[in-house]
Each structure stands twice: as structure tokens, then as C-alpha cells.
Tab-separated table of C-alpha atoms and ligand atoms in Angstrom:
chain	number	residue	atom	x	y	z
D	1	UNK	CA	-73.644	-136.972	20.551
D	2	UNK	CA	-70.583	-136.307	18.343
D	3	UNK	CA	-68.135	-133.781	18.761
D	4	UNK	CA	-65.583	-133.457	16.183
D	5	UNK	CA	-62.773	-130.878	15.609
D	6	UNK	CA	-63.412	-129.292	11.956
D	7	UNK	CA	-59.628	-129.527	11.609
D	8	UNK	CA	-57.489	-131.204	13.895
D	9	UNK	CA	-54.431	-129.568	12.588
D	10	UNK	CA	-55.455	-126.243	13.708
D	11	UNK	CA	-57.712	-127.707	17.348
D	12	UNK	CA	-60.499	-126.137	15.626
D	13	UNK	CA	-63.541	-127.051	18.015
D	14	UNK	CA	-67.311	-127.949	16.639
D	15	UNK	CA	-70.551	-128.114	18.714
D	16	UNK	CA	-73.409	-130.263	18.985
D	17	UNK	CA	-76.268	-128.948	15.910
D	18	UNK	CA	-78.376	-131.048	16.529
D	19	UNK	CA	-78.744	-130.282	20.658
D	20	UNK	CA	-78.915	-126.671	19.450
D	21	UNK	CA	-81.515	-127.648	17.012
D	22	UNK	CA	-83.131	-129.157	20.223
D	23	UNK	CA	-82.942	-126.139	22.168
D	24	UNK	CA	-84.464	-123.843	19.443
D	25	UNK	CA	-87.401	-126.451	19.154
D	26	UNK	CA	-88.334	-126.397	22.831
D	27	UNK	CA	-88.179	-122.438	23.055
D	28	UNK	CA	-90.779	-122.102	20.162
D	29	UNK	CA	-92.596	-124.032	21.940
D	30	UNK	CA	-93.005	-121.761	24.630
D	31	UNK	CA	-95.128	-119.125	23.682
D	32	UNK	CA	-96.134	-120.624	20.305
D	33	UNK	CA	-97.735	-118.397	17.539
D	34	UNK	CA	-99.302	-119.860	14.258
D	35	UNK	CA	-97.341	-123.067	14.522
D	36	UNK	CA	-94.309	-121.129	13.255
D	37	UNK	CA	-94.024	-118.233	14.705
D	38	UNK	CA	-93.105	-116.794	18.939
D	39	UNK	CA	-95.301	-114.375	21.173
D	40	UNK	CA	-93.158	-114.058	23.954
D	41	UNK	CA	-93.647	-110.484	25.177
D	42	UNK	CA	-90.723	-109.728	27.961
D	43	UNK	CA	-91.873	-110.384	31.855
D	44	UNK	CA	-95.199	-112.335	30.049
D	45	UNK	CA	-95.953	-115.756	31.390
D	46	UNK	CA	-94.439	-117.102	28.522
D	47	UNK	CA	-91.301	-114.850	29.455
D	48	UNK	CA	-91.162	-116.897	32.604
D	49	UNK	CA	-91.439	-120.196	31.626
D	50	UNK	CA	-88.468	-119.485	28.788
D	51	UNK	CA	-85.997	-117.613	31.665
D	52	UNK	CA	-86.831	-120.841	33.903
D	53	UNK	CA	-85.790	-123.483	31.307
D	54	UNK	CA	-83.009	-121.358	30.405
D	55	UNK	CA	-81.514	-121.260	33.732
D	56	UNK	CA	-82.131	-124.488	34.312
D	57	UNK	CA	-79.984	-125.513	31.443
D	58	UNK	CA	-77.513	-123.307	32.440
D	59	UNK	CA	-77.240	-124.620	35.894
D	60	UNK	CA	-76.888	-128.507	34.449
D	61	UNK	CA	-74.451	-126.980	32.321
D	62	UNK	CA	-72.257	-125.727	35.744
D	63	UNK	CA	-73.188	-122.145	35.391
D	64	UNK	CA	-73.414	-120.115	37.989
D	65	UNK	CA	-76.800	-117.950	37.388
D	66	UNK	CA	-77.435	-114.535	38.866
D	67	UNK	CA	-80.174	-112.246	38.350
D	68	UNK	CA	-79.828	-108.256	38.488
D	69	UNK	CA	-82.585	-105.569	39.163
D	70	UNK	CA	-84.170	-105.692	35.749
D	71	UNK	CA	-84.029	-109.008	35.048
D	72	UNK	CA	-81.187	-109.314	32.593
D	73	UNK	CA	-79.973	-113.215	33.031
D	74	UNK	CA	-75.790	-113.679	33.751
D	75	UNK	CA	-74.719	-117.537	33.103
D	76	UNK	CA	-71.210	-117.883	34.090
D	77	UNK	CA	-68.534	-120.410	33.804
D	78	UNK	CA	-65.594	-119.978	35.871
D	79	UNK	CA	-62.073	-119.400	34.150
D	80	UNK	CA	-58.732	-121.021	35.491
D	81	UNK	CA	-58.477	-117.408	36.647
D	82	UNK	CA	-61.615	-116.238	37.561
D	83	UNK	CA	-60.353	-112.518	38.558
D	84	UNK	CA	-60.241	-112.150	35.322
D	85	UNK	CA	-63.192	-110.195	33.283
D	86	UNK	CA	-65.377	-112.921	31.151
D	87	UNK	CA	-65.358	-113.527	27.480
D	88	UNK	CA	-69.186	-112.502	26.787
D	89	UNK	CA	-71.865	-113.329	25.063
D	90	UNK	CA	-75.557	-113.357	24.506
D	91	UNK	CA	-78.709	-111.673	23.165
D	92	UNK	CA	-82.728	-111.916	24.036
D	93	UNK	CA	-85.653	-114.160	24.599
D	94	UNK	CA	-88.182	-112.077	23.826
D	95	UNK	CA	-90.232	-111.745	20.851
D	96	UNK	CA	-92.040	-109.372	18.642
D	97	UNK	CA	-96.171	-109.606	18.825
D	98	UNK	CA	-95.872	-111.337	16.076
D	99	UNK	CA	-92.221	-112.614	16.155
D	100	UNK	CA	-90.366	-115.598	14.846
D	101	UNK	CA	-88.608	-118.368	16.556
D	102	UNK	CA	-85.045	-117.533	16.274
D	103	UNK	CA	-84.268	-113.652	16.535
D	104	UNK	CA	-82.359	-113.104	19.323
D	105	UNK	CA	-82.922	-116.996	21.116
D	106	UNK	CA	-80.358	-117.864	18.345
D	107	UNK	CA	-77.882	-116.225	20.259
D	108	UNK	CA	-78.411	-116.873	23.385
D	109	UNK	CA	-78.875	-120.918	22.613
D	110	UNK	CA	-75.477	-120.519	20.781
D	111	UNK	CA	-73.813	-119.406	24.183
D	112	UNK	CA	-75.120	-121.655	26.245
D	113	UNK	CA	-73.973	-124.498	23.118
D	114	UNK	CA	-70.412	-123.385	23.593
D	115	UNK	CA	-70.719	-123.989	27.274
D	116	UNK	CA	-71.701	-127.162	26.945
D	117	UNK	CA	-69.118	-127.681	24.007
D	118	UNK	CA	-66.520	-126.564	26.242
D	119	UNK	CA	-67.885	-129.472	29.566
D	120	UNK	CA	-68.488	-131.917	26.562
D	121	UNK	CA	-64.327	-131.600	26.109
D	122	UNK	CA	-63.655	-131.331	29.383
D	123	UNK	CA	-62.179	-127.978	28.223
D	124	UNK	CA	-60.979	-124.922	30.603
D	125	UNK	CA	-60.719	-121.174	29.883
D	126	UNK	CA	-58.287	-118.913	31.372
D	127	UNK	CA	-60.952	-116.524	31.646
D	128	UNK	CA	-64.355	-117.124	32.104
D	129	UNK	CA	-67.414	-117.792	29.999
D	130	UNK	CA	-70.806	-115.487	30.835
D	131	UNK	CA	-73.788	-116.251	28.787
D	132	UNK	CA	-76.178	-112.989	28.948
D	133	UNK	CA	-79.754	-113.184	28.590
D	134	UNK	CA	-81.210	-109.141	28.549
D	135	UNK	CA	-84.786	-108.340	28.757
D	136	UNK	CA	-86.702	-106.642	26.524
D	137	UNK	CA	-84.418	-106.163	23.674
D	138	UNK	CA	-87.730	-106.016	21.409
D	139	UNK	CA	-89.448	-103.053	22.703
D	140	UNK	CA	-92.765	-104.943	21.684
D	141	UNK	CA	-94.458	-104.177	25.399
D	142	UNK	CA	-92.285	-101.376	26.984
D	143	UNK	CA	-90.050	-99.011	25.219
D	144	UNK	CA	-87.628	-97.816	24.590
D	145	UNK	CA	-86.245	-101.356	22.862
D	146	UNK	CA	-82.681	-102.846	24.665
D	147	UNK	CA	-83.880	-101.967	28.203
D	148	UNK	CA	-82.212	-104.371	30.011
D	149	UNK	CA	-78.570	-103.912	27.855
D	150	UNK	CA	-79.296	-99.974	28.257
D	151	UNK	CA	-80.084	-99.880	32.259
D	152	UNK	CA	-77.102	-102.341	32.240
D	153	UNK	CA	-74.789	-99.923	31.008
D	154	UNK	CA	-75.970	-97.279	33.207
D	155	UNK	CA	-77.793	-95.218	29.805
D	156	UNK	CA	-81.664	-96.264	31.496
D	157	UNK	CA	-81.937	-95.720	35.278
D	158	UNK	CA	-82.821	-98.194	37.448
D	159	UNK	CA	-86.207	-95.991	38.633
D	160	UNK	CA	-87.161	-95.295	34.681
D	161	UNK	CA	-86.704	-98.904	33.622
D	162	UNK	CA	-89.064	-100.432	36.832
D	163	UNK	CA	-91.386	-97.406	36.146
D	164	UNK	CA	-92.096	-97.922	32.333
D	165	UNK	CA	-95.857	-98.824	31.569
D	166	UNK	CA	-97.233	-100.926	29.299
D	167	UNK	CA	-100.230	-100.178	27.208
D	168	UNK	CA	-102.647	-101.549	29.856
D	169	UNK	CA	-100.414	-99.448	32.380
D	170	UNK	CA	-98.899	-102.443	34.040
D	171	UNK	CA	-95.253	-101.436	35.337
D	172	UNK	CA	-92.053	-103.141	34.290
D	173	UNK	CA	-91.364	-103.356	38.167
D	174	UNK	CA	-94.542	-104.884	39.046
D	175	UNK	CA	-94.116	-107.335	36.063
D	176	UNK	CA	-90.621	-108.778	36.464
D	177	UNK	CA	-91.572	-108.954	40.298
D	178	UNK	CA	-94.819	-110.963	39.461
D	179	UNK	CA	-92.842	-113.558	37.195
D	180	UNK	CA	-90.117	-113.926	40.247
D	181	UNK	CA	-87.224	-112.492	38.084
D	182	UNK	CA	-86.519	-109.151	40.023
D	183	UNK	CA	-83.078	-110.235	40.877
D	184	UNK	CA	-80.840	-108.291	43.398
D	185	UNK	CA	-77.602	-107.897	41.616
D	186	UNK	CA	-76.864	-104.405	40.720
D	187	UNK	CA	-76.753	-103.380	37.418
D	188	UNK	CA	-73.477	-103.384	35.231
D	189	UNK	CA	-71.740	-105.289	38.135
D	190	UNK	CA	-70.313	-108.541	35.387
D	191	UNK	CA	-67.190	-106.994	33.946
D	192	UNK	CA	-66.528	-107.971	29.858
D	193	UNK	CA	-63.149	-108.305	28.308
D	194	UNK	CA	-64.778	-108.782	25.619
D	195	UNK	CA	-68.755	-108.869	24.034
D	196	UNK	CA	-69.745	-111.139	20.970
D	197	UNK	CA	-73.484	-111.431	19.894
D	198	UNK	CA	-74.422	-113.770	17.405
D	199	UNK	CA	-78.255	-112.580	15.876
D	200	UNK	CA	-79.525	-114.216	12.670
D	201	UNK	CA	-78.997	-111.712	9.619
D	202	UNK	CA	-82.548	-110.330	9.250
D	203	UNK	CA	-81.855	-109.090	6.060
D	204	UNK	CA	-81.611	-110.807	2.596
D	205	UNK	CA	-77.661	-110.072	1.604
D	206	UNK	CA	-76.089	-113.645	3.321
D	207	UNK	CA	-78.799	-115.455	1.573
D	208	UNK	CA	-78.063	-113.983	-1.979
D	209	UNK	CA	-74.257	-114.185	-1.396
D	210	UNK	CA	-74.832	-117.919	-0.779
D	211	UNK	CA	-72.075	-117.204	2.472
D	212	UNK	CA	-73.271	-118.863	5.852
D	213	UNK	CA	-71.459	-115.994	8.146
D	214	UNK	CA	-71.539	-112.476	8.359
D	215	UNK	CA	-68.856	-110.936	10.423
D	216	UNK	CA	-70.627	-107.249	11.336
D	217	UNK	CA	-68.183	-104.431	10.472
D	218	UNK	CA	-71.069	-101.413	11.084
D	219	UNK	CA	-74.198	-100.468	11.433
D	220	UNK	CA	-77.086	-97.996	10.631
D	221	UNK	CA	-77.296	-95.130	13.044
D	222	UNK	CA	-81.238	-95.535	14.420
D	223	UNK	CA	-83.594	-92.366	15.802
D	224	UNK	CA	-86.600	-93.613	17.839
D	225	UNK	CA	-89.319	-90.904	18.648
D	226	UNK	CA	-92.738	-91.261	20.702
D	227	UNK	CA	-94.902	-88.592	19.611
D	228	UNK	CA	-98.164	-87.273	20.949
D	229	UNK	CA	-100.597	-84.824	19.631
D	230	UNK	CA	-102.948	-82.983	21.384
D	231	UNK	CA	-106.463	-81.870	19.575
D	232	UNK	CA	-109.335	-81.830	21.121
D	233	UNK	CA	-112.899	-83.596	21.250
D	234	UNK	CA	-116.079	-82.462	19.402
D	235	UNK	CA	-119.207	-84.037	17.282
D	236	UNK	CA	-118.157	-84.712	13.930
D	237	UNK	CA	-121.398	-83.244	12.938
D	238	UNK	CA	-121.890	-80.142	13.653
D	239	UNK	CA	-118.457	-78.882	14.581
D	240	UNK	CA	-117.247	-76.972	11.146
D	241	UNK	CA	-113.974	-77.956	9.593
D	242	UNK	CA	-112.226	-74.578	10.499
D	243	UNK	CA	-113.213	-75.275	13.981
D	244	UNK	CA	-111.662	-78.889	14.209
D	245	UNK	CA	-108.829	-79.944	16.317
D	246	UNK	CA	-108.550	-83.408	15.002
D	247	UNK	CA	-105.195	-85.336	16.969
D	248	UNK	CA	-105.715	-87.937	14.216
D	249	UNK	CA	-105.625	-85.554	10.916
D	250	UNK	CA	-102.226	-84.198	12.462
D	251	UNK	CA	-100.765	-88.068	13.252
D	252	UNK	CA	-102.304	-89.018	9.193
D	253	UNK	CA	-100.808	-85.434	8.079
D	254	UNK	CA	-97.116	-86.533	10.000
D	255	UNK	CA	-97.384	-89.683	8.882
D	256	UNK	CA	-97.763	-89.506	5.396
D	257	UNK	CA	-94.506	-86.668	5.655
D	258	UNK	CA	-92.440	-89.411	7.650
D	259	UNK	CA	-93.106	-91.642	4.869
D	260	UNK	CA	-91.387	-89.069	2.397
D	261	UNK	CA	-88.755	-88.656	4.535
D	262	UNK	CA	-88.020	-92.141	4.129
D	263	UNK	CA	-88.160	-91.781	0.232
D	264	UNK	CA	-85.984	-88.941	0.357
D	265	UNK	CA	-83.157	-91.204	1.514
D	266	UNK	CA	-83.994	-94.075	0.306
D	267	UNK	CA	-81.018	-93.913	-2.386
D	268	UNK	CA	-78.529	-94.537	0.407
D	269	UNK	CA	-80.545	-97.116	2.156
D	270	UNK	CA	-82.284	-94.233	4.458
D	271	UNK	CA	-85.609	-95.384	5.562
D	272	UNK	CA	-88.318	-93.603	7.589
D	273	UNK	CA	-91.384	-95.305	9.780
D	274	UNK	CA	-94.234	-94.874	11.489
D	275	UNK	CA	-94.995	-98.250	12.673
D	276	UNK	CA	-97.544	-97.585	15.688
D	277	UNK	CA	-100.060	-95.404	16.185
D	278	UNK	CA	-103.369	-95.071	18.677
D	279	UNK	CA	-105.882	-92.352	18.929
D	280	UNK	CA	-108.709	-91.614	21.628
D	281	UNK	CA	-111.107	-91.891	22.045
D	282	UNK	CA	-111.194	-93.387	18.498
D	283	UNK	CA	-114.824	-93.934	18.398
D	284	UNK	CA	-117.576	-93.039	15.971
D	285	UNK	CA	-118.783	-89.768	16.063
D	286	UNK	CA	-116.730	-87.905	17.503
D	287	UNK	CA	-113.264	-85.953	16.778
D	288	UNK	CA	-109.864	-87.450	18.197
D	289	UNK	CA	-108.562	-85.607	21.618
D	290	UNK	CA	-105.245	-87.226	21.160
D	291	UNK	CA	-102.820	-89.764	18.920
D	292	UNK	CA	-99.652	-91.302	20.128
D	293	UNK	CA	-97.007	-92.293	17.490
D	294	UNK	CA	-94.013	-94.433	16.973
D	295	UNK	CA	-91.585	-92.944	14.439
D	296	UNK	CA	-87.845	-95.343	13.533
D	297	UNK	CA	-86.077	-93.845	11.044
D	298	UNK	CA	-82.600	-94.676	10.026
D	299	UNK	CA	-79.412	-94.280	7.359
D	300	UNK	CA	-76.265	-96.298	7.127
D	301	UNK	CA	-74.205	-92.263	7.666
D	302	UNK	CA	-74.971	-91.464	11.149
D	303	UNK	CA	-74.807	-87.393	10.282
D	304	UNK	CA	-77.303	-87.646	7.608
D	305	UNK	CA	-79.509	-89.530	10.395
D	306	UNK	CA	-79.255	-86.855	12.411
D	307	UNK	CA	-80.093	-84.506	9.471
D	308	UNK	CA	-83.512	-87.163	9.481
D	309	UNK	CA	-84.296	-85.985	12.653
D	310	UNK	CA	-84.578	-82.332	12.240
D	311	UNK	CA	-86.740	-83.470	8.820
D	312	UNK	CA	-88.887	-84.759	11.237
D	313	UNK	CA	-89.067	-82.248	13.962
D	314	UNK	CA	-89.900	-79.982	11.079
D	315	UNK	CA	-92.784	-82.447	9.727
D	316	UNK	CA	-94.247	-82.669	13.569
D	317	UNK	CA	-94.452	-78.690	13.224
D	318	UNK	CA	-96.095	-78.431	9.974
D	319	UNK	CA	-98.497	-81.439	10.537
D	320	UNK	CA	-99.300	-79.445	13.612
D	321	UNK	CA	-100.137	-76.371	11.914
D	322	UNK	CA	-102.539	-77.723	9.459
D	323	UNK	CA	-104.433	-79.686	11.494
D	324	UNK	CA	-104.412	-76.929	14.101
D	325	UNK	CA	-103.405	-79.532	17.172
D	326	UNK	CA	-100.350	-79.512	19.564
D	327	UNK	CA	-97.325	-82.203	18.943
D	328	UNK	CA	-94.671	-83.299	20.388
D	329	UNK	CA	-92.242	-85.190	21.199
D	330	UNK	CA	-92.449	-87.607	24.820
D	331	UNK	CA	-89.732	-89.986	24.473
D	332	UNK	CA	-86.756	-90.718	22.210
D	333	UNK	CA	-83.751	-93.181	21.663
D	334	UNK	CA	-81.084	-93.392	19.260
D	335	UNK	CA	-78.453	-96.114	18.793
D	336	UNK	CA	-75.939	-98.041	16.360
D	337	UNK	CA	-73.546	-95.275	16.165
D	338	UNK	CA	-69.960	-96.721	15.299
D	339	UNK	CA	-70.324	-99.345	18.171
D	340	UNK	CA	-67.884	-102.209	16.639
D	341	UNK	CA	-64.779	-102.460	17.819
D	342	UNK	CA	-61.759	-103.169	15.375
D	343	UNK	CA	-59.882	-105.625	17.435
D	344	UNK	CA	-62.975	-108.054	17.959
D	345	UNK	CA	-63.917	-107.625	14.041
D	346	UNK	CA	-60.432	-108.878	13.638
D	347	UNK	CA	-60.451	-111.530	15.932
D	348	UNK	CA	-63.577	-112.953	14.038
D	349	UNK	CA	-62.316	-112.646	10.687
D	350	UNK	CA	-58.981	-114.555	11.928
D	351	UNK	CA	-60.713	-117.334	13.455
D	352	UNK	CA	-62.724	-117.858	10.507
D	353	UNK	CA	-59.401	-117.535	8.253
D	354	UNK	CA	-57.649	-120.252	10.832
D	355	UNK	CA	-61.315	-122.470	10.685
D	356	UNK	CA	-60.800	-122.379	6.769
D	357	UNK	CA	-64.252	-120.839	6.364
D	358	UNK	CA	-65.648	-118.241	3.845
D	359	UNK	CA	-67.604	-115.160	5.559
D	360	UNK	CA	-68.331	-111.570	4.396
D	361	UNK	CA	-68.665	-108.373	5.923
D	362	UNK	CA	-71.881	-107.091	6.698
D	363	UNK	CA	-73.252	-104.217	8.084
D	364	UNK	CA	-76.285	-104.419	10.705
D	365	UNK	CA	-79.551	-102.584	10.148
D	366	UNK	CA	-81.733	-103.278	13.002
D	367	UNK	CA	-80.799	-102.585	16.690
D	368	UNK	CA	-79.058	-105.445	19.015
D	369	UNK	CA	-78.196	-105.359	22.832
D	370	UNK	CA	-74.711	-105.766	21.537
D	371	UNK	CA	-74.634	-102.177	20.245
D	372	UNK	CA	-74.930	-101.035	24.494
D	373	UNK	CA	-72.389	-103.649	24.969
D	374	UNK	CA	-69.772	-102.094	22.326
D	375	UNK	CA	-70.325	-98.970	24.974
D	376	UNK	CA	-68.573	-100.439	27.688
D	377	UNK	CA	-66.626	-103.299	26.082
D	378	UNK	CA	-64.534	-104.402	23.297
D	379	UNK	CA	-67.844	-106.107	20.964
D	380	UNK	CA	-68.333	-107.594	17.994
D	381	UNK	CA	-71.342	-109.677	16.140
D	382	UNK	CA	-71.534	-112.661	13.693
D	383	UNK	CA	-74.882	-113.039	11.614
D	384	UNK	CA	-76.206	-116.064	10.024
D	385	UNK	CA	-78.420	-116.324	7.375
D	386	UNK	CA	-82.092	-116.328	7.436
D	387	UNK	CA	-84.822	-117.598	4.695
D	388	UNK	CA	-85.887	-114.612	2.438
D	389	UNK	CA	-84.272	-112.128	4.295
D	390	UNK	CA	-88.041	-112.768	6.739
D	391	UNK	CA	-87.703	-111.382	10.500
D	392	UNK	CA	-90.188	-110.070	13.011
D	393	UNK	CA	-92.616	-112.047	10.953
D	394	UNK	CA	-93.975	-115.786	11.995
D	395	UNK	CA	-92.587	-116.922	8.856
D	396	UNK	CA	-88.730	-116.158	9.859
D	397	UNK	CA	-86.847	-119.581	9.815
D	398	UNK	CA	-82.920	-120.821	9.657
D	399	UNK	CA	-81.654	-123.572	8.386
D	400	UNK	CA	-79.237	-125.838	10.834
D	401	UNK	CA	-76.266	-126.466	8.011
D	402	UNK	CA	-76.705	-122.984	7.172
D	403	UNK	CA	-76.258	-121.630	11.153
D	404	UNK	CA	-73.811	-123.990	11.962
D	405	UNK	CA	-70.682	-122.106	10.619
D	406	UNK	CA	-71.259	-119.004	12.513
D	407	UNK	CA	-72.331	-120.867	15.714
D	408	UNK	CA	-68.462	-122.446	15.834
D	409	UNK	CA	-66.824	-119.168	14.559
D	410	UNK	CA	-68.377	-117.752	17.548
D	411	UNK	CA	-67.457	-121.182	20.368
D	412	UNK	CA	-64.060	-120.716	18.331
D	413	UNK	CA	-63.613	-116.669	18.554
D	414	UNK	CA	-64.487	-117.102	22.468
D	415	UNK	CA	-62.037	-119.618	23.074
D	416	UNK	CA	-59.305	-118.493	21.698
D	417	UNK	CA	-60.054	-114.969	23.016
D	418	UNK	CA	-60.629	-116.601	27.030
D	419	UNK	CA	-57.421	-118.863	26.561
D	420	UNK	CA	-54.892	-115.466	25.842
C	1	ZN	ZN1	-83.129	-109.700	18.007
């Protein structure tokens, strides 16, 4: 193992690729899709096996590990004065169905590298070092997505979190106590001078720049909605067309208007989705009782977002009326509203003037625990680039040479910010 300061002059420190390399590998290991690609659904089997090895590591790395009451992982390393409130970081290690290998693990193996940069040294922080690993950040088996930073952060309760179903009705408290990870530290208790996240890009821009770091200055304001419409069931052969209630003509008739939506904006990067739905009892012969929906629709100006959503309250109400069902709406989120804070967007860019590195300022499109984080605490993100832009796919991959730089801006920013 070599550790080497990028520049001396300036006590610039470097970690370890090629043990982060090694972590990376054995987490897509666990829960292996396609030979490329991660299923690791949050409080899964596979979920398990990934919190175990992480804490584990974190443990042989002199963490302290504590567990709170949804799950959400806290790594610490003490600080020469440990009253102080930690220098944070951290993301997920949970995957889409049909995820890749390096969304959100990234981030979290990056922590726990500048942890073991920092023992490798024999280096101290003034303040501590807490490496976060949140559950569910994908949203892929209970919604809405970010539970664990949300109920952290006191915007989930503790009651609606456990109480969330899955789509075979299994609860998220039943789950995380079956895979031994319903921990009994209360939620939001860790106190953060500071939040840093580093997430691969997921987007094409870093790539085409040819720049290895994105420092994130802002982000697209998000609307989640869960919609379900109410028809009801008859024989698709005798039942006349002006006697229908068909749930699934109003979902196609909202769907194809959600899609417009998205065209609408799509000069200013607006985009509009409906990336789920389900009908019952969805068999032949007979006329759909009900459809559930997923609608995501986002722009990078958070009023024009909200403008999005009344577009799409008033698409729910004439999809309704044509197809002569009920709609509405049974759950919602929103996020990525201003949540950067100047000071730690400055603290990035400075480190990576002092490291002598080239970066660019970016501005996040998907959703990140880091955005509940910038809630409570001073937060800011670094991206790194990823091959074609590819995410959420089990084609997404990194390159090691091209991660590297924002792995040590972020050991770097977190140093220098635990040492003031
Ligand atoms: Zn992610």
C-alpha cells in the first residue's frame, strides 16, 4: 500500500485507489445482477450482508458503529475534541431493481477510504469523522425515496417510515427487524458541522468536459406523486363503451398528458415521468377497477416546478373526466430546493484550488440524501464522472483514475474542515 501526498508543499493527502477499487469489487458482489450490474433492494438479504461487511470494515477501521430506529448506519471516528459536532459524510447501499455498482456505494466506500487514509497516517482530527450509511435512498421497494436521510431529519416520522409497505405488503418495520438492523438510537441524535456527499455524476456533462470533479453548486427542484384511480370492474364484452369505468384508460389518458408536460419544458431542461404503473385486476376480460401511478417530474427553476405540478393536478382531472373514473393523489414528495450551502461549495472549490486540480461546477439532477442533510447542516457534494452519462442501468461503470480526484478533494475538504 502506498500513500503519497499529491504535493508535499501544500500536505495535500492521497488515499489508497486501489483498496477502494477493492471495496467497490466486493460490494458488487453482493447482490450481483447480470455480471455488471447490483440488486440490492434496502432491508433485502442482500441489504444485510452489505450493512454487515460495511460495519465490519468500519469497526477494523476504529469506528465506533451505531445503529438508529430505521436503520441508517453512523461510523464514527473520534476527534481530539470529541464534543465537537463531526465533519460528515456518506450516501447509500442500496440499489435500483436494476441498478449499477457504484451509485451511492461510491460514496459511502469513499468515507470509509478517508478513515482509513487518516489511521494509515496516523493522522488526528480536531473534530470527528462520521461515515453515514442511510437506507433506502433509492425508493426502489418503499417510497417515498431518502427515507432514512428524511426520518433522520425529522421530515418522515418514525411510525410512517416502520409502517411503509412494500408491494407484497411487507412493512419497513418488520423488514429492518428481520435483517437485525432495527437499531435503538433515536433519530437525528449525530450532530453535523458540516455534510459532504460524494455520488458519481449520473449525467453525461463531466464526461464531455473531459474534468474528473464536479463541485455541485445546485440542483433541480423534484415533485414526486403516487396516484390512484378508481374505475370500476365489468366484462369487456358486453359492457358498452359509454358505460365503462376503465382505471387503466384514465392512468394511459394521464400518462400520455404527463409525457407532454415534460415536452412542454423540455427547453429548460424540464422533464416529466411516469415511470411505474400497476392496474387490477389486470387480467383478460375484464375492465380495470383500479391503477396506481408513479409520476417524477422536475426543472432546474424550482417556481416553474411548482407551476409542473398544478399542470399535473390539472391532467389527473381531465384524464379523469374522459375516462369517467376517480383520481387522485395518495402520496407525494418534493426535494432539491436550494439545499447547497455557499460556505461548503467554497470550501471544495478551495481545496481543489490548494490540491492544484481542475473541477467545474455542476448542477445535480437526480435526488441525494445529501439534499435532507443541507436541511439541518452546512452540505455540499462532489461528483465524479461516469461512462456515457449510464446510471440506474447495469451498464453504469467508473473508471478508478477518473474517481480518484474527487475521492481526495473530498479526504482533503474533510480534513481541513475537522482540523479548524
Ligand atoms: Zn445514489
Amino acid at each position: 500500500m502506498t500513500i503519497t501526498n499529491i504535493n508535499p508543499d501544500k500536505n495535500i493527502l492521497e488515499i489508497d485507489g486501489a483498496r477502494l477499487w477493492d471495496t467497490l469489487e466486493a460490494s458488487g458482489e453482493i447482490g450481483k445482477l447480470r455480471d455488471t450490474g447490483l440488486r440490492r433492494l434496502p432491508l433485502s438479504d442482500a441489504d444485510r450482508q452489505m450493512r454487515d461487511l460495511f460495519c465490519t470494515w468500519a469497526r477494523n477501521a476504529g469506528c465506533t458503529v451505531t445503529i438508529d430506529q430505521v436503520g441508517n448506519i453512523f461510523a464514527r471516528r473520534p476527534g481530539t475534541d470529541d464534543s465537537l459536532p463531526a465533519i460528515a459524510t456518506g450516501s447509500h447501499l442500496d440499489s435500483q431493481m436494476c441498478g449499477g455498482k457504484y451509485d451511492g456505494v461510491l460514496g459511502v466506500m469513499s468515507g470509509l477510504e478517508v478513515v482509513r487514509t487518516l489511521n494509515d497516517r496516523g493522522l488526528e482530527t480536531k473534530r470527528p469523522i462520521e461515515v453515514v450509511v442511510w437506507t433506502n435512498e433509492e425508493g426502489a421497494r418503499y417510497t417515498p425515496p431518502m427515507q432514512g436521510s428524511l426520518a433522520f431529519i425529522g421530515d418522515l416520522t418514525l411510525d410512517e417510515v416502520l409502517a411503509s409497505q412494500d408491494a407484497d405488503g411487507l412493512t419497513f418495520g418488520d423488514e429492518l427487524r428481520r435483517i437485525g438492523y432495527d437499531g435503538d438510537r433515536p433519530l437525528g441524535e449525530s450532530k453535523f458541522d458540516q455534510y459532504y456527499e460524494l455520488h458519481i455524476e449520473q449525467g453525461p456533462a463531466l464526461e464531455a468536459m473531459g474534468i474528473d470533479i464536479g463541485i455541485v453548486v445546485d440542483s433541480f427542484k423534484s415533485h414526486g406523486l403516487k396516484i390512484e384511480v378508481t374505475g370500476r370492474t365489468a366484462h369487456v364484452g358486453p359492457t358498452p363503451m359509454d358505460e365503462r369505468q376503465n382505471a387503466l384508460v384514465g392512468a394511459a389518458h394521464l400518462v400520455v398528458a404527463v409525457d407532454g408536460i415534460g415536452w412542454q419544458h423540455h427547453p429548460q431542461g424540464g422533464k416529466a415521468t411516469t415511470s411505474q404503473i400497476s392496474c387490477f385486476p389486470n387480467l383478460p376480460g375484464i375492465i380495470s377497477e383500479r391503477a396506481n401511478l408513479t409520476v417524477d417530474f422536475r426543472h432546474p427553476d424550482p417556481a416553474i416546478a411548482d407551476q409542473m405540478l398544478g399542470k399535473v393536478k390539472a391532467a389527473m382531472a381531465a384524464a379523469a373526466d374522459k375516462a369517467n373514473v376517480e383520481m387522485k393523489i395518495v402520496d407525494s414528495w418534493s426535494f432539491g430546493e436550494n439545499p447547497f450551502a455557499e460556505k461548503c461549495v467554497q470550501h471544495l472549490s478551495d481545496t481543489a484550488d490548494a490540491m492544484d486540480v481542475s473541477y467545474m461546477e455542476i448542477r445535480s439532477q437526480a435526488g441525494h440524501d445529501a439534499y435532507a442533510i443541507g436541511k439541518i447542516a452546512p452540505m455540499g457534494m462532489i461528483f465524479t464522472p461516469c461512462t456515457g452519462g449510464i446510471s440506474h442501468n447495469v451498464e453504469e461503470s467508473i473508471e478508478l483514475e477518473k474517481t480518484l480526484p474527487g475521492v481526495n478533494l473530498l479526504l482533503n475538504a474533510m480534513v481541513t474542515a475537522a482540523n479548524r
